[in-house]
Amino acid sequence: MKRWTWCSFLSELKPGFYLLLAASVLLFAGALIVDCHSEEFRTLNFMLLYKWLVLFHDRPVLYVWMFVLFAILFALGVNTCCCTWLYMKKSIRSGVSVKKAGIVLFHVSFLFFLSGHLVYEVTGSSETLLLKKGEVSHHSKTELCLKTLTLQRRHVDLAGKKLPMGTSTSITVTDPSGKVETIYPESMKPAFAMGYSFHVCMNEQGLSDEQIRLIIRRSPALCIFIAGAAGIIVAFLLFMLGTRRIRLE
Amino acid sequence: MRLLFNVIGHTMNMNPVFFEYSMVVTLILYTLSAAFVFLHASRPATLFVLAGLILNLIFLVSRGQIGNNWYLFPMVDELYLIPAIMAAFMYPAIGKRERNEVVTIMGTLLIATFIAVIADIEPPSPTIKGKSLVASLFFLSEAISVTLFLTAGAVAAAMLPAKLPVKESWNGLLLWGFVMFTLCQILGALWAFLGWSYPFSWSNRHLLSASIWCFYGAAIHLRYIGMNLKSKALLTILGIVPVVFMVYHHQVTELLGVIL
């Protein structure tokens, strides 16, 4: 009996509304927490969540905040799933429309984003490498071998000052099987090869003209995010099309 | 278009005083418009808001010329873009929307412009992170959504003192604000991935954006919850708090520093 009540509770719109509000409040609180501890949280951008949490075992408040946030987001995901399913069934019975299809697709895309975030926090790898022009570097985690061929820094002259405008480079990447690929990453323009993305780090402080910082990242969640983003854009188009059709009628 | 940009740029370079004080003049024009709204004179109010909008846009465009080049990124500075978008929304609204709505939106416009005036105008400079088109589109979509959220809050505030049952005229603003904000989140994630390698960062900016998205996600479901109109209006007004905190974060912390 109790289980039934719990199930029906999660398949109603009202709990979804309150869960969204609760998530909003917790995220806002999180923004204030991060404001005070920005350095600690910055490391989380390059680490998996469970590895990062081990480092901060003496912070019970942080653990409670993260646990409650993830619990609420999980409940929100379940609620969105149930409500969308019921809405879809109801829509099919009463007649499918472009606008309703847009609404369903939007909620499905939201689920993609939620699951994408979960996958993003618990899988993947990231490492920052310092490369020097002409030298070969071995990436221990991925066993990739990188050789920087060219490196060019861009500047803009403004009132006698040289303002950095990014770096472009060409690098040969060799995987453990011997496959070689040449990539051309630039600042704000990553390159992709062998399942990894290669980003030129924007922080160029302390680097010589021959050096470059490169971030190598592999994240399976990216595909889920791309699917979610595409779904949302299509959902908006359908929603706008549906709204316009209703107005015309 | 290029010629127009060059003319504006050269004028601004020749008149740095005008460049420095153009937002002050914009504020004066908006204030005059607000005064005419109070006096029930729609036509001069519309004209002054249009004049202010043109000056506001000229100021924004002029920010793009740095040295001999044009950059899009400094032109979409939210601090100056939000008053412009709000004025563009205000222009057709005067005389057509309810008077109390126009008054509250006008009040919001004046506050937004005042903050832009008192903020330190730093000469814009080209940056690596701003060279991607995605960055400019991100700030443009965020400014539009923030304006829609603030306007929705202002319209809801106008409805609060009403005793008679009123329609929820802020619903459309909330909905389109949410649509724009969702697109803005996608652009933001793309920008963060291109520049920093991660689509979501554990920073106060990203967490605040997520908080605002969840809040307005809840707000657009209000009509299906069966809440009374006053509570709906109060919740829409409450949404202004995280939005203001996000956009005017530096100004808020500076102000808190002065007060505390």
Coordinates of C-alpha atoms in Angstrom, one line a residue:
Chain A
M1 CA 0.0 0.0 0.0
K2 CA 2.8 2.4 1.0
R3 CA 4.7 1.5 -2.2
W4 CA 1.7 2.4 -4.3
T5 CA 1.4 5.8 -2.6
W6 CA 5.1 6.5 -3.2
C7 CA 4.8 5.5 -6.9
S8 CA 1.7 7.7 -7.4
F9 CA 3.5 10.6 -5.6
L10 CA 6.4 10.5 -8.0
S11 CA 4.1 10.3 -11.1
E12 CA 2.3 13.6 -10.2
L13 CA 3.2 17.0 -11.4
K14 CA 3.0 18.7 -8.0
P15 CA 6.0 16.8 -6.5
G16 CA 8.0 17.6 -9.6
F17 CA 7.3 21.2 -9.1
Y18 CA 8.5 21.1 -5.5
L19 CA 11.5 19.0 -6.5
L20 CA 12.5 21.6 -9.0
L21 CA 12.2 24.3 -6.4
A22 CA 14.2 22.3 -3.9
A23 CA 16.9 21.7 -6.5
S24 CA 17.0 25.4 -7.3
V25 CA 17.4 26.3 -3.6
L26 CA 20.2 23.7 -3.2
L27 CA 22.0 24.8 -6.3
F28 CA 21.8 28.4 -5.1
A29 CA 23.2 27.4 -1.8
G30 CA 25.9 25.5 -3.7
A31 CA 26.8 28.6 -5.7
L32 CA 27.4 30.4 -2.4
I33 CA 29.5 27.5 -1.0
V34 CA 31.6 27.4 -4.2
D35 CA 32.0 31.2 -4.0
C36 CA 33.8 30.7 -0.7
H37 CA 35.8 27.6 -1.7
S38 CA 36.4 28.2 -5.4
E39 CA 39.9 26.6 -5.5
E40 CA 38.8 23.3 -4.0
F41 CA 35.9 23.1 -6.4
R42 CA 38.1 24.0 -9.4
T43 CA 39.9 20.7 -9.0
L44 CA 36.6 18.9 -9.4
N45 CA 36.4 20.0 -13.0
F46 CA 39.3 17.7 -13.8
M47 CA 38.5 14.8 -11.4
L48 CA 35.9 12.2 -11.0
L49 CA 33.4 13.0 -8.2
Y50 CA 34.1 10.0 -6.0
K51 CA 37.9 10.6 -6.2
W52 CA 37.4 14.2 -5.3
L53 CA 35.1 13.4 -2.4
V54 CA 37.8 11.2 -0.9
L55 CA 40.1 14.3 -0.6
F56 CA 37.4 16.2 1.4
H57 CA 36.5 13.4 3.9
D58 CA 36.6 16.0 6.7
R59 CA 33.8 18.1 5.3
P60 CA 30.5 16.5 6.4
V61 CA 28.4 19.5 5.3
L62 CA 29.8 19.2 1.8
Y63 CA 28.9 15.5 1.7
V64 CA 25.3 16.2 3.0
W65 CA 24.8 19.0 0.4
M66 CA 26.0 16.8 -2.5
F67 CA 24.0 13.8 -1.3
V68 CA 20.8 15.7 -0.9
L69 CA 21.3 17.4 -4.3
F70 CA 21.9 14.2 -6.1
A71 CA 19.0 12.5 -4.3
I72 CA 16.6 15.4 -5.3
L73 CA 17.9 15.3 -8.9
F74 CA 17.4 11.5 -9.0
A75 CA 13.8 11.9 -7.7
L76 CA 13.3 14.6 -10.2
G77 CA 14.5 12.3 -13.0
V78 CA 12.1 9.6 -11.9
N79 CA 9.2 12.1 -11.6
T80 CA 10.0 13.5 -15.1
C81 CA 10.1 10.0 -16.5
C82 CA 6.7 9.0 -14.9
C83 CA 5.0 12.3 -15.8
T84 CA 6.2 12.3 -19.4
W85 CA 5.1 8.7 -19.8
L86 CA 1.6 9.5 -18.5
Y87 CA 1.4 12.7 -20.6
M88 CA 2.5 10.8 -23.7
K89 CA -0.1 8.1 -23.1
K90 CA -2.8 10.7 -22.5
S91 CA -1.7 12.7 -25.7
I92 CA -1.9 9.5 -27.8
R93 CA -5.4 8.9 -26.6
S94 CA -6.6 12.5 -27.1
G95 CA -4.8 13.1 -30.4
V96 CA -1.1 13.7 -31.1
S97 CA -0.1 17.3 -32.0
V98 CA 3.1 19.0 -32.9
K99 CA 3.1 21.1 -29.7
K100 CA 2.6 18.1 -27.5
A101 CA 5.4 16.2 -29.3
G102 CA 7.7 19.2 -28.6
I103 CA 6.8 19.1 -24.9
V104 CA 7.5 15.3 -24.7
L105 CA 10.8 15.7 -26.6
F106 CA 11.8 18.5 -24.3
H107 CA 11.3 16.4 -21.2
V108 CA 13.1 13.4 -22.7
S109 CA 16.0 15.7 -23.6
F110 CA 16.0 16.9 -20.0
L111 CA 16.3 13.3 -18.9
F112 CA 19.3 13.0 -21.3
F113 CA 20.9 16.0 -19.6
L114 CA 20.4 14.6 -16.1
S115 CA 21.8 11.2 -17.0
G116 CA 24.6 12.8 -19.0
H117 CA 25.6 14.7 -15.9
L118 CA 25.6 11.5 -13.8
V119 CA 27.7 9.7 -16.4
Y120 CA 30.0 12.8 -16.7
E121 CA 30.7 12.9 -12.9
V122 CA 31.5 9.2 -12.6
T123 CA 33.3 8.3 -15.9
G124 CA 35.9 9.7 -18.3
S125 CA 39.4 11.0 -17.8
S126 CA 41.2 14.3 -18.1
E127 CA 44.8 15.3 -17.9
T128 CA 46.7 18.5 -18.5
L129 CA 50.1 18.1 -20.2
L130 CA 52.9 20.5 -20.7
L131 CA 54.3 20.1 -24.2
K132 CA 57.5 21.5 -25.8
K133 CA 57.9 22.1 -29.5
G134 CA 59.8 19.3 -31.1
E135 CA 59.7 17.0 -28.1
V136 CA 57.8 13.8 -27.7
S137 CA 55.7 13.3 -24.6
H138 CA 54.1 10.1 -23.3
H139 CA 50.7 10.3 -21.8
S140 CA 50.8 7.7 -19.0
K141 CA 47.0 7.4 -18.5
T142 CA 46.0 6.9 -22.1
E143 CA 49.3 5.6 -23.4
L144 CA 49.2 8.2 -26.2
C145 CA 52.4 9.6 -27.6
L146 CA 52.3 13.3 -28.5
K147 CA 54.8 15.3 -30.6
T148 CA 54.4 19.0 -31.0
L149 CA 55.3 20.0 -34.6
T150 CA 54.4 23.6 -34.8
L151 CA 53.4 26.3 -32.3
Q152 CA 52.2 29.8 -33.0
R153 CA 51.1 32.4 -30.6
R154 CA 48.8 35.2 -31.7
H155 CA 48.8 38.7 -30.3
V156 CA 47.0 41.9 -30.8
D157 CA 48.8 45.2 -30.4
L158 CA 46.8 47.7 -28.4
A159 CA 48.2 51.0 -27.2
G160 CA 51.7 49.5 -27.1
K161 CA 50.6 46.5 -25.2
K162 CA 50.7 42.9 -26.6
L163 CA 47.5 41.2 -25.7
P164 CA 47.4 37.4 -26.1
M165 CA 44.8 36.1 -28.5
G166 CA 45.5 32.4 -28.3
T167 CA 47.8 29.7 -29.6
S168 CA 47.5 27.4 -32.6
T169 CA 49.5 24.2 -32.8
S170 CA 49.9 21.0 -34.8
I171 CA 50.6 17.8 -32.9
T172 CA 51.1 14.2 -34.0
V173 CA 49.3 11.6 -31.8
T174 CA 50.3 8.0 -31.8
D175 CA 48.2 5.4 -30.0
P176 CA 49.6 2.1 -28.5
S177 CA 48.7 0.2 -31.6
G178 CA 51.0 2.5 -33.7
K179 CA 48.2 4.5 -35.4
V180 CA 49.3 8.1 -36.1
E181 CA 47.1 11.1 -36.6
T182 CA 48.0 14.8 -36.9
I183 CA 45.7 17.2 -35.1
Y184 CA 45.5 21.0 -35.2
P185 CA 44.1 22.3 -31.9
E186 CA 43.8 26.0 -31.3
S187 CA 42.7 28.1 -28.3
M188 CA 38.8 27.9 -28.2
K189 CA 39.0 25.3 -31.0
P190 CA 39.7 21.8 -29.8
A191 CA 40.7 18.9 -32.0
F192 CA 39.4 15.3 -31.8
A193 CA 41.3 12.1 -32.4
M194 CA 41.2 8.5 -31.2
G195 CA 38.2 9.1 -29.0
Y196 CA 39.8 12.1 -27.1
S197 CA 39.4 15.8 -27.3
F198 CA 42.5 18.0 -27.2
H199 CA 42.1 21.5 -25.9
V200 CA 44.8 24.2 -25.8
C201 CA 44.7 25.6 -22.3
M202 CA 43.9 29.3 -22.2
N203 CA 46.2 29.9 -19.2
E204 CA 49.5 30.7 -20.8
Q205 CA 51.2 32.1 -17.6
G206 CA 54.7 30.9 -17.0
L207 CA 55.1 29.3 -20.4
S208 CA 57.9 30.0 -22.8
D209 CA 57.3 30.6 -26.6
E210 CA 58.1 26.9 -27.2
Q211 CA 55.7 25.5 -24.6
I212 CA 52.0 24.8 -24.6
R213 CA 49.6 23.4 -22.0
L214 CA 47.2 20.8 -23.5
I215 CA 44.2 19.2 -21.9
I216 CA 43.3 15.7 -23.1
R217 CA 39.8 14.6 -22.2
R218 CA 37.7 11.6 -22.8
S219 CA 34.1 11.7 -21.7
P220 CA 31.4 9.3 -22.8
A221 CA 28.9 11.8 -21.5
L222 CA 29.5 14.2 -24.3
C223 CA 27.5 12.0 -26.8
I224 CA 24.6 12.1 -24.3
F225 CA 24.8 15.9 -23.9
I226 CA 24.9 16.3 -27.7
A227 CA 21.8 14.1 -28.1
G228 CA 20.1 16.1 -25.3
A229 CA 21.0 19.5 -26.9
A230 CA 19.8 18.4 -30.3
G231 CA 16.6 17.1 -28.8
I232 CA 15.9 20.4 -27.0
I233 CA 16.5 22.4 -30.2
V234 CA 14.1 20.2 -32.1
A235 CA 11.6 20.3 -29.2
F236 CA 11.6 24.1 -29.3
L237 CA 11.1 24.1 -33.1
L238 CA 8.2 21.8 -32.7
F239 CA 6.7 23.8 -29.8
M240 CA 7.0 27.0 -31.8
L241 CA 5.5 25.4 -34.9
G242 CA 2.7 24.0 -32.8
T243 CA 2.0 27.3 -31.0
R244 CA 1.9 29.1 -34.4
R245 CA -0.4 26.6 -35.9
I246 CA -2.8 26.9 -32.9
R247 CA -2.8 30.8 -33.3
L248 CA -3.5 30.5 -37.1
E249 CA -6.4 28.2 -36.4
Chain B
M1 CA 26.8 48.0 -42.0
R2 CA 30.5 48.1 -41.8
L3 CA 30.4 51.8 -42.8
L4 CA 27.9 52.5 -40.1
F5 CA 30.1 50.8 -37.5
N6 CA 33.1 52.8 -38.7
V7 CA 31.2 56.1 -38.5
I8 CA 30.0 55.3 -35.0
G9 CA 33.5 54.1 -34.0
H10 CA 35.2 57.2 -35.3
T11 CA 32.7 59.5 -33.7
M12 CA 33.3 57.8 -30.4
N13 CA 37.0 58.0 -30.8
M14 CA 36.8 61.7 -31.6
N15 CA 34.5 62.3 -28.7
P16 CA 35.7 60.2 -25.7
V17 CA 33.6 62.4 -23.4
F18 CA 30.5 61.5 -25.2
F19 CA 31.5 57.8 -25.0
E20 CA 32.0 58.1 -21.3
Y21 CA 28.7 59.9 -20.6
S22 CA 26.4 58.3 -23.2
M23 CA 24.9 55.9 -20.7
V24 CA 24.3 58.8 -18.3
V25 CA 22.4 60.6 -21.2
T26 CA 20.6 57.3 -21.9
L27 CA 19.5 57.2 -18.2
I28 CA 18.2 60.8 -18.5
L29 CA 16.2 59.9 -21.6
Y30 CA 14.7 56.9 -19.9
T31 CA 13.9 58.9 -16.8
L32 CA 12.1 61.6 -19.0
S33 CA 10.2 58.8 -20.6
A34 CA 9.2 57.5 -17.2
A35 CA 8.1 61.0 -16.2
F36 CA 5.8 61.2 -19.2
V37 CA 4.4 57.7 -18.4
F38 CA 3.4 59.2 -15.0
L39 CA 1.8 62.2 -16.7
H40 CA -0.2 59.8 -18.9
A41 CA 1.5 61.2 -22.0
S42 CA 2.2 58.1 -24.1
R43 CA 3.6 59.8 -27.2
P44 CA 6.5 61.7 -25.7
A45 CA 7.2 58.7 -23.4
T46 CA 7.5 56.5 -26.5
L47 CA 9.8 59.0 -28.2
F48 CA 12.1 59.4 -25.2
V49 CA 12.4 55.7 -24.7
L50 CA 13.2 55.3 -28.4
A51 CA 15.9 58.0 -28.2
G52 CA 17.4 56.3 -25.2
L53 CA 17.3 53.0 -26.9
I54 CA 19.1 54.4 -30.0
L55 CA 21.8 56.0 -27.8
N56 CA 22.1 52.8 -25.7
L57 CA 22.6 50.8 -28.9
I58 CA 25.2 53.3 -30.3
F59 CA 27.1 52.9 -27.0
L60 CA 27.0 49.1 -27.3
V61 CA 28.1 49.1 -31.0
S62 CA 30.9 51.6 -30.2
R63 CA 32.3 49.2 -27.6
G64 CA 33.1 46.8 -30.4
Q65 CA 35.7 49.0 -32.0
I66 CA 39.1 48.3 -30.4
G67 CA 42.1 49.7 -32.2
N68 CA 41.4 49.3 -35.9
N69 CA 39.3 46.1 -35.5
W70 CA 35.7 45.3 -34.6
Y71 CA 34.9 42.7 -32.0
L72 CA 31.5 41.3 -31.3
F73 CA 32.1 40.2 -27.7
P74 CA 32.4 43.6 -26.0
M75 CA 29.1 44.6 -27.8
V76 CA 27.1 42.0 -25.9
D77 CA 28.1 43.1 -22.4
E78 CA 25.0 42.2 -20.3
L79 CA 25.3 45.3 -18.1
Y80 CA 24.5 47.6 -21.1
L81 CA 22.6 45.1 -23.2
I82 CA 19.9 44.4 -20.6
P83 CA 18.6 48.0 -20.5
A84 CA 18.6 48.1 -24.3
I85 CA 16.6 44.9 -24.6
M86 CA 14.2 46.1 -21.9
A87 CA 13.8 49.5 -23.7
A88 CA 13.1 47.6 -27.0
F89 CA 10.4 45.7 -25.1
M90 CA 9.1 48.9 -23.5
Y91 CA 8.8 50.9 -26.7
P92 CA 5.8 49.0 -28.1
A93 CA 4.4 48.4 -24.6
I94 CA 3.7 52.0 -23.7
G95 CA 0.1 52.8 -24.3
K96 CA -0.8 49.2 -25.1
R97 CA -0.1 47.3 -21.8
E98 CA -1.8 48.0 -18.5
R99 CA -0.5 51.3 -17.0
N100 CA 0.7 49.7 -13.7
E101 CA 2.6 47.1 -15.8
V102 CA 4.3 49.9 -17.8
V103 CA 5.2 51.7 -14.6
T104 CA 6.8 48.6 -13.0
I105 CA 8.7 47.7 -16.2
M106 CA 9.9 51.3 -16.5
G107 CA 11.1 51.2 -12.9
T108 CA 13.1 48.0 -13.7
L109 CA 14.5 49.6 -16.8
L110 CA 15.6 52.7 -14.8
I111 CA 17.3 50.5 -12.1
A112 CA 19.1 48.4 -14.8
T113 CA 20.3 51.5 -16.5
F114 CA 21.3 53.2 -13.2
I115 CA 23.5 50.1 -12.4
A116 CA 25.1 50.3 -15.8
V117 CA 25.9 54.0 -15.2
I118 CA 27.4 53.6 -11.7
A119 CA 29.4 50.5 -12.8
D120 CA 33.0 51.3 -13.7
I121 CA 33.2 51.5 -17.4
E122 CA 36.3 49.6 -18.2
P123 CA 37.6 50.1 -21.8
P124 CA 36.8 46.8 -23.6
S125 CA 39.8 44.8 -24.8
P126 CA 39.9 41.7 -27.0
T127 CA 40.2 38.4 -25.1
I128 CA 40.9 34.8 -26.1
K129 CA 37.6 33.5 -24.6
G130 CA 35.6 36.2 -26.4
K131 CA 36.9 35.4 -29.9
S132 CA 34.4 32.5 -30.4
L133 CA 31.0 33.4 -31.8
V134 CA 29.4 31.0 -29.3
A135 CA 30.5 33.3 -26.5
S136 CA 28.7 36.3 -28.0
L137 CA 25.6 34.3 -28.7
F138 CA 25.7 33.0 -25.2
F139 CA 25.7 36.5 -23.7
L140 CA 23.1 37.7 -26.1
S141 CA 20.7 34.8 -25.3
E142 CA 21.3 35.2 -21.6
A143 CA 20.6 39.0 -21.8
I144 CA 17.4 38.3 -23.6
S145 CA 16.2 35.7 -21.1
V146 CA 17.3 37.7 -18.1
T147 CA 15.3 40.7 -19.5
L148 CA 12.3 38.5 -20.0
F149 CA 12.5 37.1 -16.4
L150 CA 13.0 40.6 -14.9
T151 CA 10.1 42.0 -17.0
A152 CA 7.9 39.0 -15.9
G153 CA 8.8 39.8 -12.3
A154 CA 7.9 43.5 -12.8
V155 CA 4.6 42.6 -14.4
A156 CA 3.8 40.2 -11.6
A157 CA 4.6 42.9 -9.1
A158 CA 2.2 45.3 -10.9
M159 CA -0.6 42.7 -10.3
L160 CA 0.0 42.3 -6.6
P161 CA -2.0 45.3 -5.3
A162 CA -5.0 44.5 -7.6
K163 CA -8.0 43.3 -5.8
L164 CA -10.0 42.2 -8.8
P165 CA -9.1 38.9 -10.5
V166 CA -6.5 39.6 -13.1
K167 CA -5.0 37.4 -15.8
E168 CA -1.5 36.1 -15.5
S169 CA 0.0 38.3 -18.2
W170 CA 3.5 37.3 -17.2
N171 CA 3.1 33.7 -18.2
G172 CA 4.2 34.3 -21.8
L173 CA 7.3 36.2 -20.7
L174 CA 8.2 33.4 -18.3
L175 CA 7.8 30.8 -21.0
W176 CA 9.9 32.6 -23.7
G177 CA 12.4 33.6 -21.1
F178 CA 12.8 29.9 -20.1
V179 CA 13.1 28.9 -23.8
M180 CA 15.9 31.5 -24.3
F181 CA 17.6 30.6 -21.1
T182 CA 17.6 26.9 -22.0
L183 CA 19.2 27.7 -25.4
C184 CA 21.6 29.9 -23.5
Q185 CA 22.6 27.0 -21.2
I186 CA 23.3 24.8 -24.3
L187 CA 25.4 27.6 -25.8
G188 CA 27.2 28.1 -22.4
A189 CA 28.0 24.4 -22.2
L190 CA 29.4 24.5 -25.7
W191 CA 31.4 27.5 -25.0
A192 CA 32.8 26.0 -21.8
F193 CA 33.7 22.8 -23.6
L194 CA 35.5 24.7 -26.5
G195 CA 37.4 26.9 -24.1
W196 CA 37.9 25.0 -20.9
S197 CA 37.3 21.3 -22.0
Y198 CA 34.3 20.7 -19.7
P199 CA 30.6 21.5 -20.5
F200 CA 29.8 22.0 -16.8
S201 CA 32.0 23.6 -14.3
W202 CA 31.7 23.5 -10.5
S203 CA 31.8 27.3 -10.3
N204 CA 29.3 29.7 -8.8
R205 CA 28.3 31.0 -12.3
H206 CA 27.3 27.5 -13.5
L207 CA 25.6 26.5 -10.3
L208 CA 23.6 29.8 -10.3
S209 CA 22.6 29.2 -13.9
A210 CA 21.4 25.7 -13.0
S211 CA 19.6 27.1 -10.0
I212 CA 17.8 29.7 -12.1
W213 CA 16.9 27.1 -14.8
C214 CA 15.3 24.9 -12.1
F215 CA 13.5 27.8 -10.6
Y216 CA 11.9 29.0 -13.8
G217 CA 11.4 25.3 -14.8
A218 CA 9.2 25.1 -11.7
A219 CA 7.6 28.5 -12.4
I220 CA 6.4 27.6 -15.9
H221 CA 4.6 24.5 -14.4
L222 CA 2.7 26.8 -11.9
R223 CA -0.4 26.9 -14.0
Y224 CA -0.9 23.1 -13.6
I225 CA -0.4 23.1 -9.9
G226 CA -3.5 24.9 -8.8
M227 CA -1.8 27.6 -6.8
N228 CA -3.6 30.9 -6.1
L229 CA -2.8 33.9 -8.2
K230 CA -1.0 35.8 -5.5
S231 CA 1.3 33.0 -4.7
K232 CA 2.1 32.6 -8.4
A233 CA 2.9 36.3 -8.6
L234 CA 5.0 36.2 -5.5
L235 CA 7.0 33.2 -6.9
T236 CA 7.6 35.1 -10.2
I237 CA 8.9 38.1 -8.2
L238 CA 11.1 35.9 -6.1
G239 CA 12.8 34.7 -9.3
I240 CA 14.4 38.1 -9.6
V241 CA 16.7 37.4 -6.6
P242 CA 18.9 34.7 -8.2
V243 CA 18.7 36.4 -11.6
V244 CA 20.0 39.7 -10.1
F245 CA 22.6 37.9 -8.1
M246 CA 23.9 36.2 -11.2
V247 CA 24.0 39.2 -13.6
Y248 CA 25.0 41.8 -11.1
H249 CA 27.2 39.5 -8.9
H250 CA 30.2 41.9 -8.9
Q251 CA 28.0 45.0 -8.2
V252 CA 26.1 43.1 -5.4
T253 CA 29.3 42.0 -3.7
E254 CA 30.8 45.5 -4.0
L255 CA 27.7 47.0 -2.5
L256 CA 27.7 44.4 0.3
G257 CA 31.3 45.3 0.9
V258 CA 30.4 48.9 1.3
I259 CA 27.4 48.3 3.5
L260 CA 28.9 45.6 5.8

